[in-house]
PDB file of C-alpha atoms in Angstrom:
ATOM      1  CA  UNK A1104     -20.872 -16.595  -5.220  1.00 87.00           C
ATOM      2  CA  UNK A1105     -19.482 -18.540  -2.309  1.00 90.00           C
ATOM      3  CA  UNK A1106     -19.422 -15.767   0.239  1.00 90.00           C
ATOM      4  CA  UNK A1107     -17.448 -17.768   2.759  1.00 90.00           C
ATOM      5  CA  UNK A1108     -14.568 -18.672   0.446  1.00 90.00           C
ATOM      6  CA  UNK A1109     -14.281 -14.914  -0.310  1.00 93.00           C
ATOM      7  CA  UNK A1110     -14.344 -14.233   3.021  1.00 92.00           C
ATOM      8  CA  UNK A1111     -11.446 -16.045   3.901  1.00 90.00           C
ATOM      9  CA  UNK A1112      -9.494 -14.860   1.394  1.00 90.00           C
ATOM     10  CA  UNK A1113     -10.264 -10.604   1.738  1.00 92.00           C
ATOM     11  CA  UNK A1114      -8.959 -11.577   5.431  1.00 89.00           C
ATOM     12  CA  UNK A1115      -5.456 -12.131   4.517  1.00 88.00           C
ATOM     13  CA  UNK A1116      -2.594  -9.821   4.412  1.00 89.00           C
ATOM     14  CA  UNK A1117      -1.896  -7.807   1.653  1.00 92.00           C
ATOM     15  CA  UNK A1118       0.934  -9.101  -0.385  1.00 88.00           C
ATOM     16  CA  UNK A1119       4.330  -7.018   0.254  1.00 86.00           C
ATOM     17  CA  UNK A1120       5.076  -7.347  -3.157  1.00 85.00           C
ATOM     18  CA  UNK A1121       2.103  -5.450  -4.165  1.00 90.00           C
ATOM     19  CA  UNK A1122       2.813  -2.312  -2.787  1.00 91.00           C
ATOM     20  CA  UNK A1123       4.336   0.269  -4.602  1.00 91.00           C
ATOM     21  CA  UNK A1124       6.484   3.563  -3.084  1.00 90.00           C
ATOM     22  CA  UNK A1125       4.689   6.935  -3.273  1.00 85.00           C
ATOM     23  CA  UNK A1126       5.229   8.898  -6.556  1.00 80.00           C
ATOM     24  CA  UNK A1127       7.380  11.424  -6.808  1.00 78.00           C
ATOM     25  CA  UNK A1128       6.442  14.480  -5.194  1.00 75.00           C
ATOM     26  CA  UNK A1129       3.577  12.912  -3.308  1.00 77.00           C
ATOM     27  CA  UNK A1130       2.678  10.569   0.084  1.00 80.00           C
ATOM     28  CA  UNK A1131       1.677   7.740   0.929  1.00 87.00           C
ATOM     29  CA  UNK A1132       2.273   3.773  -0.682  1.00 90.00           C
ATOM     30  CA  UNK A1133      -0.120   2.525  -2.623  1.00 93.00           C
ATOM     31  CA  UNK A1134      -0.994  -0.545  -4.771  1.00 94.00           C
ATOM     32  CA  UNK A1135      -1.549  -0.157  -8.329  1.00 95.00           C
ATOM     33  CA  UNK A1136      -4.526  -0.734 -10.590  1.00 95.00           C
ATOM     34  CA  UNK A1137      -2.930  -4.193 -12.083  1.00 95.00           C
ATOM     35  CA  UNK A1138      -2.421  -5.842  -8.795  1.00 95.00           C
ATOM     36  CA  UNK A1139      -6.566  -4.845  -8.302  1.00 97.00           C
ATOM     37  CA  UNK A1140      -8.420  -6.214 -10.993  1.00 97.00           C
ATOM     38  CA  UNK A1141      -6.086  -9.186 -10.889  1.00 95.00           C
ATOM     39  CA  UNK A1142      -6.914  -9.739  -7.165  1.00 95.00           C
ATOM     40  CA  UNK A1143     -10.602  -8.833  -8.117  1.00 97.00           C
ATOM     41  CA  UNK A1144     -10.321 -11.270 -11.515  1.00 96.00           C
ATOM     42  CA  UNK A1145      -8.513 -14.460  -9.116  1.00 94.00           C
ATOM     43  CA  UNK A1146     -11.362 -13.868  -5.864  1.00 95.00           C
ATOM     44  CA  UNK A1147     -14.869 -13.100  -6.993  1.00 96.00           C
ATOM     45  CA  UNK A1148     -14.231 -14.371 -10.713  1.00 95.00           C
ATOM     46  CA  UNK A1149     -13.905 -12.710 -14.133  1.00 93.00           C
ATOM     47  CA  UNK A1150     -17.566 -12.593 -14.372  1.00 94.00           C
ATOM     48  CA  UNK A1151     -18.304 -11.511 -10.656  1.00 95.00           C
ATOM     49  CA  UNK A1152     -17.595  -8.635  -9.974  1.00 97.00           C
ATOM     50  CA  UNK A1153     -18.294  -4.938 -12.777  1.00 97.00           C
ATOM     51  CA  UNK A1154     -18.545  -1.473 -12.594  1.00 98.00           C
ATOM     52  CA  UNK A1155     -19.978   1.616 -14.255  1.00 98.00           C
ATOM     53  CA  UNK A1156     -18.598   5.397 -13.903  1.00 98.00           C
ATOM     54  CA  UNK A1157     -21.379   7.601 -12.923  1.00 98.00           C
ATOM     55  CA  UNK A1158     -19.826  10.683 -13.052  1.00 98.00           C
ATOM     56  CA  UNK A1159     -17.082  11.922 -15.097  1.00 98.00           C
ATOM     57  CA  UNK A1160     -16.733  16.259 -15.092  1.00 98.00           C
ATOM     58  CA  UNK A1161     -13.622  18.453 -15.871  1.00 97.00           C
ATOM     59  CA  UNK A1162     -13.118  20.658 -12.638  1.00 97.00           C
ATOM     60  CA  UNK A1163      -9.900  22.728 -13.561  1.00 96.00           C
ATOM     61  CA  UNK A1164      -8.707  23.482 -16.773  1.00 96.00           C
ATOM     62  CA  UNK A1165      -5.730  26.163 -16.905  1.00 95.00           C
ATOM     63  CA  UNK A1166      -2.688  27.297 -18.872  1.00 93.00           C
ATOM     64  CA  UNK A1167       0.063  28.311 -16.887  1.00 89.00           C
ATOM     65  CA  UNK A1168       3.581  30.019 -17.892  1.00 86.00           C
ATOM     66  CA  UNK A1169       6.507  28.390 -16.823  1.00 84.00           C
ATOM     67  CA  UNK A1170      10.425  29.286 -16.976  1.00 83.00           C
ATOM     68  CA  UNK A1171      12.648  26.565 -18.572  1.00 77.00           C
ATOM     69  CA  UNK A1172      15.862  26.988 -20.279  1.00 79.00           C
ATOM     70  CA  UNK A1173      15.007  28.393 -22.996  1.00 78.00           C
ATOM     71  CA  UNK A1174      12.876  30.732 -21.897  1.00 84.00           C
ATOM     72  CA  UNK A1175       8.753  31.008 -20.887  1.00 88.00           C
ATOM     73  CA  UNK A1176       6.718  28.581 -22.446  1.00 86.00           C
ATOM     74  CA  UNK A1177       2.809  27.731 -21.526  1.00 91.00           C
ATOM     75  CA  UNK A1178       1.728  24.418 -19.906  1.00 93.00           C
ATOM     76  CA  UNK A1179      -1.896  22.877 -19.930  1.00 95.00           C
ATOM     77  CA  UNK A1180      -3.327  21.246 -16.901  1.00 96.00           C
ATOM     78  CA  UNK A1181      -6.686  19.460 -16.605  1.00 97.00           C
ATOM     79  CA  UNK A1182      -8.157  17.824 -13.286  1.00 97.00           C
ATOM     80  CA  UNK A1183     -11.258  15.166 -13.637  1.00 98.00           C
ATOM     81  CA  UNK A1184     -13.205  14.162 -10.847  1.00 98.00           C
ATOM     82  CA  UNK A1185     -14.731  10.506 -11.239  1.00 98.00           C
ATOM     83  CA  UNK A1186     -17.153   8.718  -9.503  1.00 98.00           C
ATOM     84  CA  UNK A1187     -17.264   4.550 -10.293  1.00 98.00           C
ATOM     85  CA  UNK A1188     -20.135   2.446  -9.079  1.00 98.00           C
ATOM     86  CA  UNK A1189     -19.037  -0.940  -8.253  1.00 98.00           C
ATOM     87  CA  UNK A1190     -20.986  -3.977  -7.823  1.00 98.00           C
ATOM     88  CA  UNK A1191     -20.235  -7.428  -6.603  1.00 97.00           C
ATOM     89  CA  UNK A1192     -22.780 -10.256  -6.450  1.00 95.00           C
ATOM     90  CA  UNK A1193     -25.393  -7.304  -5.524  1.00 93.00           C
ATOM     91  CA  UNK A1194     -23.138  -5.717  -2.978  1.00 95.00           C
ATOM     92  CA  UNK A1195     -22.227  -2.065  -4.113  1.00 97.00           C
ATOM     93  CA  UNK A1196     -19.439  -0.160  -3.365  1.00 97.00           C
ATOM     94  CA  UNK A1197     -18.391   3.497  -4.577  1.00 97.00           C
ATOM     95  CA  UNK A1198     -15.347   5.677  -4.681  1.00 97.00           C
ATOM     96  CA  UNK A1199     -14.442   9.055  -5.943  1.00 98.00           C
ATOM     97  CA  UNK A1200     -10.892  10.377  -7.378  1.00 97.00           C
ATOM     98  CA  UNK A1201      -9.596  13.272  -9.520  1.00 97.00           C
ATOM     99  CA  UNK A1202      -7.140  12.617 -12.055  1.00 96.00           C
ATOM    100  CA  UNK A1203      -4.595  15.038 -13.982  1.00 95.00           C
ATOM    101  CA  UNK A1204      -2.942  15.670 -16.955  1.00 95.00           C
ATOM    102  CA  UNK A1205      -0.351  18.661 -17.892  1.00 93.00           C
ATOM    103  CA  UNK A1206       1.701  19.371 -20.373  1.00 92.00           C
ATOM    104  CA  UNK A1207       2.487  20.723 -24.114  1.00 90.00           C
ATOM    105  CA  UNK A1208      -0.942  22.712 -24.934  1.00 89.00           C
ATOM    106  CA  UNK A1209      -0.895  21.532 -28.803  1.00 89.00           C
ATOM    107  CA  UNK A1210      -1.433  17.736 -27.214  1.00 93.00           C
ATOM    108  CA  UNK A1211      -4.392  18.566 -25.128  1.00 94.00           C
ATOM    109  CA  UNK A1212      -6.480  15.379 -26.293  1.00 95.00           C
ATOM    110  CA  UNK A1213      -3.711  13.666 -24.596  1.00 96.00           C
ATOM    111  CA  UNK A1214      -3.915  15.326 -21.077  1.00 96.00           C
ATOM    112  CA  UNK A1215      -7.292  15.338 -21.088  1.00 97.00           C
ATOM    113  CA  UNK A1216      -7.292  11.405 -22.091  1.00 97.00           C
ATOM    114  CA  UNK A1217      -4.603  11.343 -19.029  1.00 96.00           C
ATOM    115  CA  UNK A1218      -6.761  12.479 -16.465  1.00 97.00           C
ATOM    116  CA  UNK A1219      -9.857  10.634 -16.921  1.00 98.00           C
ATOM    117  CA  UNK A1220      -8.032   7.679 -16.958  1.00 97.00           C
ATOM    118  CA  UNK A1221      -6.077   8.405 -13.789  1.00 96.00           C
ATOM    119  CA  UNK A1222      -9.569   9.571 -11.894  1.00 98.00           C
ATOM    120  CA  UNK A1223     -11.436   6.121 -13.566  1.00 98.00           C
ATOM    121  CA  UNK A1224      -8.597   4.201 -11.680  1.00 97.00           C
ATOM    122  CA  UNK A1225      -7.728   5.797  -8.561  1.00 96.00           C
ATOM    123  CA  UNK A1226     -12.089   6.066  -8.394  1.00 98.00           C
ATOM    124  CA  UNK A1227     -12.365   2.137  -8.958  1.00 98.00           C
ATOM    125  CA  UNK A1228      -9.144   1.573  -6.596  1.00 97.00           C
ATOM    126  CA  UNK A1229     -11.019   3.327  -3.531  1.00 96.00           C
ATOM    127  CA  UNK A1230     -14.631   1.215  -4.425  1.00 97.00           C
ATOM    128  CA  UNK A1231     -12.668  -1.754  -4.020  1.00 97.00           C
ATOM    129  CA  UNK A1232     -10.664  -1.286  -1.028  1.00 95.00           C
ATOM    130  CA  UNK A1233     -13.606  -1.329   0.960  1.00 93.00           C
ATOM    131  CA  UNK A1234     -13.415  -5.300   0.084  1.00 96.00           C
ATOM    132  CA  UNK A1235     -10.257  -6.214   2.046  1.00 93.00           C
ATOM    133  CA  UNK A1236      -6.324  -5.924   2.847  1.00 94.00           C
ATOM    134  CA  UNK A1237      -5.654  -7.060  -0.356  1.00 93.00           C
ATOM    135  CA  UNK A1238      -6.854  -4.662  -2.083  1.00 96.00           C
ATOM    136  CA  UNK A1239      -4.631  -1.562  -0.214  1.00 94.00           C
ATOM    137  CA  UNK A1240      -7.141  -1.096   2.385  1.00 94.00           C
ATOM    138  CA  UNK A1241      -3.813  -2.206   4.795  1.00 93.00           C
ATOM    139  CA  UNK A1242      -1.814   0.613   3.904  1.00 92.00           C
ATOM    140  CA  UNK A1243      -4.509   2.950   5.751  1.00 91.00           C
ATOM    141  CA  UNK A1244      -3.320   1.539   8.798  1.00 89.00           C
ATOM    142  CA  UNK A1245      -1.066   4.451   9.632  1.00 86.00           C
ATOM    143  CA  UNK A1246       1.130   2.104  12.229  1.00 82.00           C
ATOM    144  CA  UNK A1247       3.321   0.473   9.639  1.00 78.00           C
ATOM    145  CA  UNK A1248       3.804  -2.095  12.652  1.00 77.00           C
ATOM    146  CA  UNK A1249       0.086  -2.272  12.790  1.00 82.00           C
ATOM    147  CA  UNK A1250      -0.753  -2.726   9.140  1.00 84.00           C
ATOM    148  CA  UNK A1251      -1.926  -6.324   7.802  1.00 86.00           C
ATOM    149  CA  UNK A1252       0.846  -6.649   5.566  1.00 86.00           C
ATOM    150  CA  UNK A1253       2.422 -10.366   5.379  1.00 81.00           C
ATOM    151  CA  UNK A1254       5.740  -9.354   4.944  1.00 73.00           C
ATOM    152  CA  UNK A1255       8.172 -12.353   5.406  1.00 71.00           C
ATOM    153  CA  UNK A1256      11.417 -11.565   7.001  1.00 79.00           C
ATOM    154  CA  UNK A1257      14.861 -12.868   4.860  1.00 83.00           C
ATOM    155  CA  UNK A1258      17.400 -15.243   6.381  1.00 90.00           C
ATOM    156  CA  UNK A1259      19.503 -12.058   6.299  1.00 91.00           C
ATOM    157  CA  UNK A1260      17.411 -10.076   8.310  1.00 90.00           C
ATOM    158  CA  UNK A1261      16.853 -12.949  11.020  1.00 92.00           C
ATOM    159  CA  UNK A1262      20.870 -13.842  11.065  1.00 94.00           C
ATOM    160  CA  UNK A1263      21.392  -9.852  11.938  1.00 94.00           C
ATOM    161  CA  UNK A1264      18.689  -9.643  14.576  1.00 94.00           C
ATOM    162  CA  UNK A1265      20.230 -12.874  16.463  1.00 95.00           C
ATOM    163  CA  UNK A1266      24.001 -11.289  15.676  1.00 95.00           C
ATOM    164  CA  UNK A1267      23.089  -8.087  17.568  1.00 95.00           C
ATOM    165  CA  UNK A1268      20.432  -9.956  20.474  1.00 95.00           C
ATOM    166  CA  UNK A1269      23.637 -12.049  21.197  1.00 95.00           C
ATOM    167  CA  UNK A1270      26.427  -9.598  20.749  1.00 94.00           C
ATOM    168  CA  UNK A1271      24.843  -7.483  24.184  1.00 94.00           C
ATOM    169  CA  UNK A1272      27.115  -7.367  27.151  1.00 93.00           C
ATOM    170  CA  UNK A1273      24.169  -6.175  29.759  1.00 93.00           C
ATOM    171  CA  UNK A1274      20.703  -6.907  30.072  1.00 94.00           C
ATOM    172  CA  UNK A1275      20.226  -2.849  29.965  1.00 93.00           C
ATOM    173  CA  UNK A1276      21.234  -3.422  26.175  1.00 94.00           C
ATOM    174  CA  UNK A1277      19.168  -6.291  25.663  1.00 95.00           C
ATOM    175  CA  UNK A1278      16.359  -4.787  26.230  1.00 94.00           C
ATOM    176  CA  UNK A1279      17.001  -1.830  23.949  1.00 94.00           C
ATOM    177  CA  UNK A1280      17.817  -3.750  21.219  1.00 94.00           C
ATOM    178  CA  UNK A1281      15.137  -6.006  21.401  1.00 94.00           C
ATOM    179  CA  UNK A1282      12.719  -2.791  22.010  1.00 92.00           C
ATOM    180  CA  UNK A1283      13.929  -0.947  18.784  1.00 91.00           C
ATOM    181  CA  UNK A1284      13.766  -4.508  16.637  1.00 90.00           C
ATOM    182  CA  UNK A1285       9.765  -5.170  18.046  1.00 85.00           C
ATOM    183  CA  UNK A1286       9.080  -1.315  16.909  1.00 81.00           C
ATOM    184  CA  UNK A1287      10.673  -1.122  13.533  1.00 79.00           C
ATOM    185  CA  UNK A1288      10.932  -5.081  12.389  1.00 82.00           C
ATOM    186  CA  UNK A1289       8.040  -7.341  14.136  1.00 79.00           C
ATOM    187  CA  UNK A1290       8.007  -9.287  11.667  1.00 79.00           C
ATOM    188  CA  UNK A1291      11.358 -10.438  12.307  1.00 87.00           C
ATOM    189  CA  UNK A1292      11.044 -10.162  16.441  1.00 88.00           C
ATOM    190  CA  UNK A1293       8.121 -12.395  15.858  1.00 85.00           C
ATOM    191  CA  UNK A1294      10.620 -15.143  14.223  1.00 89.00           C
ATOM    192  CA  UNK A1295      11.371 -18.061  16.186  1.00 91.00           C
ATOM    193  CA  UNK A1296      15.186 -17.840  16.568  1.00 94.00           C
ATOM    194  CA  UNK A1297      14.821 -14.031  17.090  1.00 94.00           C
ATOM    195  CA  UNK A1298      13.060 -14.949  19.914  1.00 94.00           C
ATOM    196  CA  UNK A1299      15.152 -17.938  21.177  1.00 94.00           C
ATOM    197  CA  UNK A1300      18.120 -15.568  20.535  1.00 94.00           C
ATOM    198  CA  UNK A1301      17.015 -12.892  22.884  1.00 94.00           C
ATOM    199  CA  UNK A1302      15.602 -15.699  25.300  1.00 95.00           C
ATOM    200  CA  UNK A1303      19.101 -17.277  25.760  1.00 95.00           C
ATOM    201  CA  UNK A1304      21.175 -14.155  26.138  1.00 93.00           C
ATOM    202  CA  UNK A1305      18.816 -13.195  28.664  1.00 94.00           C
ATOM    203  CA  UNK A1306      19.305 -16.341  30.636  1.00 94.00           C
ATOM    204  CA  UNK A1307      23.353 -15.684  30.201  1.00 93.00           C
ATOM    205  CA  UNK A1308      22.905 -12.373  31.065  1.00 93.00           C
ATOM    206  CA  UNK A1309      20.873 -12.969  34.091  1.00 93.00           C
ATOM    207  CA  UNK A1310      22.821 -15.812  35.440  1.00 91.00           C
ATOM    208  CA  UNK A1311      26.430 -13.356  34.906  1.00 87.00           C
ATOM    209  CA  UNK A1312      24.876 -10.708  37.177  1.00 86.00           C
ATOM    210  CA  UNK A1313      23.698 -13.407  39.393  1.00 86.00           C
ATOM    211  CA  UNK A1314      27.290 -14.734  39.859  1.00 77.00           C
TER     212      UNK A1314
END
């Protein structure tokens, strides 16, 4: 494997479109299994890179009684903890995950099929993103600002950050503005008419008080 080639390409950004919101009822972005063994398939090759699960143990099994509509009725849940062991042209990696499944207790096959699967995934997702930005290791970067993301900002975005850079009446508001758009958008501040925007009203605004 050419190391350097891969090198160059687990430095780049992850791909906005990649990332997915959090789940309901839980934290945190995240980038699914697809967009992983894709990335993995398209950098180190279909044959370059595998992975065995080394562990695979129920932890929790439990029937609970919950109140619906119609009354009590019991509900199944199932946790998995996994372990994968992955290997890429004799670099190893691991990672560890729990999965769950819940729900009717006549389909337990089912939720117990739905947790391993989720704790095989999640487990191979955290081996991997060891390997780069690409691979959601990014979105641990707790300073969205921070994260190496390659988000590309829209001509929409950039015509509204030069509307409201040129629309200040005092250099006092300039600065705000400009202050709030580096924090929350950089990677529109960081576009070139953003920038010449907020140059030139500065020049206006500085020659006005100098009158």
């Amino acid at each position: 494997m050419d190391w350097q080639t891969v090198s160059e390409e687990l430095k780049k950004p992850l791909s906005p479109d990649a990332i997915k919101p959090p789940p309901q009822g839980k934290f945190g972005e995240y980038v699914d299994a697809l967009h992983v063994i894709r990335e993995a398939n398209r950098i180190f090759g279909f044959d370059g890179w595998s992975y065995v699960v080394t562990r695979m143990e129920m932890v929790s099994r439990q029937v609970v009684q919950k109140e619906g509509r119609d009354g009590t009725y019991e509900q199944l849940r199932v946790g998995y903890l996994a372990n994968v062991r992955l290997t890429i042209d004799g670099v190893t990696r691991e990672g560890t995950a729990v999965g769950s499944g819940m729900g009717n207790p006549d389909s337990e096959a089912d939720h117990h099929e739905a947790a391993t699967k989720e704790a095989e995934t999640d487990a191979l997702k955290r081996a991997f993103r060891t390997f780069g930005n690409t691979f959601g290791l990014a979105l641990y970067e707790k300073d969205k600002n921070a994260r190496e993301v390659g988000y590309t900002a829209t001509q929409g975005e950039i015509d509204e950050a030069v509307k409201g850079l040129s629309n200040c009446a005092d250099l006092e508001a300039l600065q705000k503005v400009w202050a709030s758009l580096y924090k929350n958008l950089r990677y529109v501040a960081d576009e070139p008419d953003v920038i010449s925007a907020k140059d030139e009203r500065k020049d206006q605004l500085t020659r006005k008080e100098a009158a």
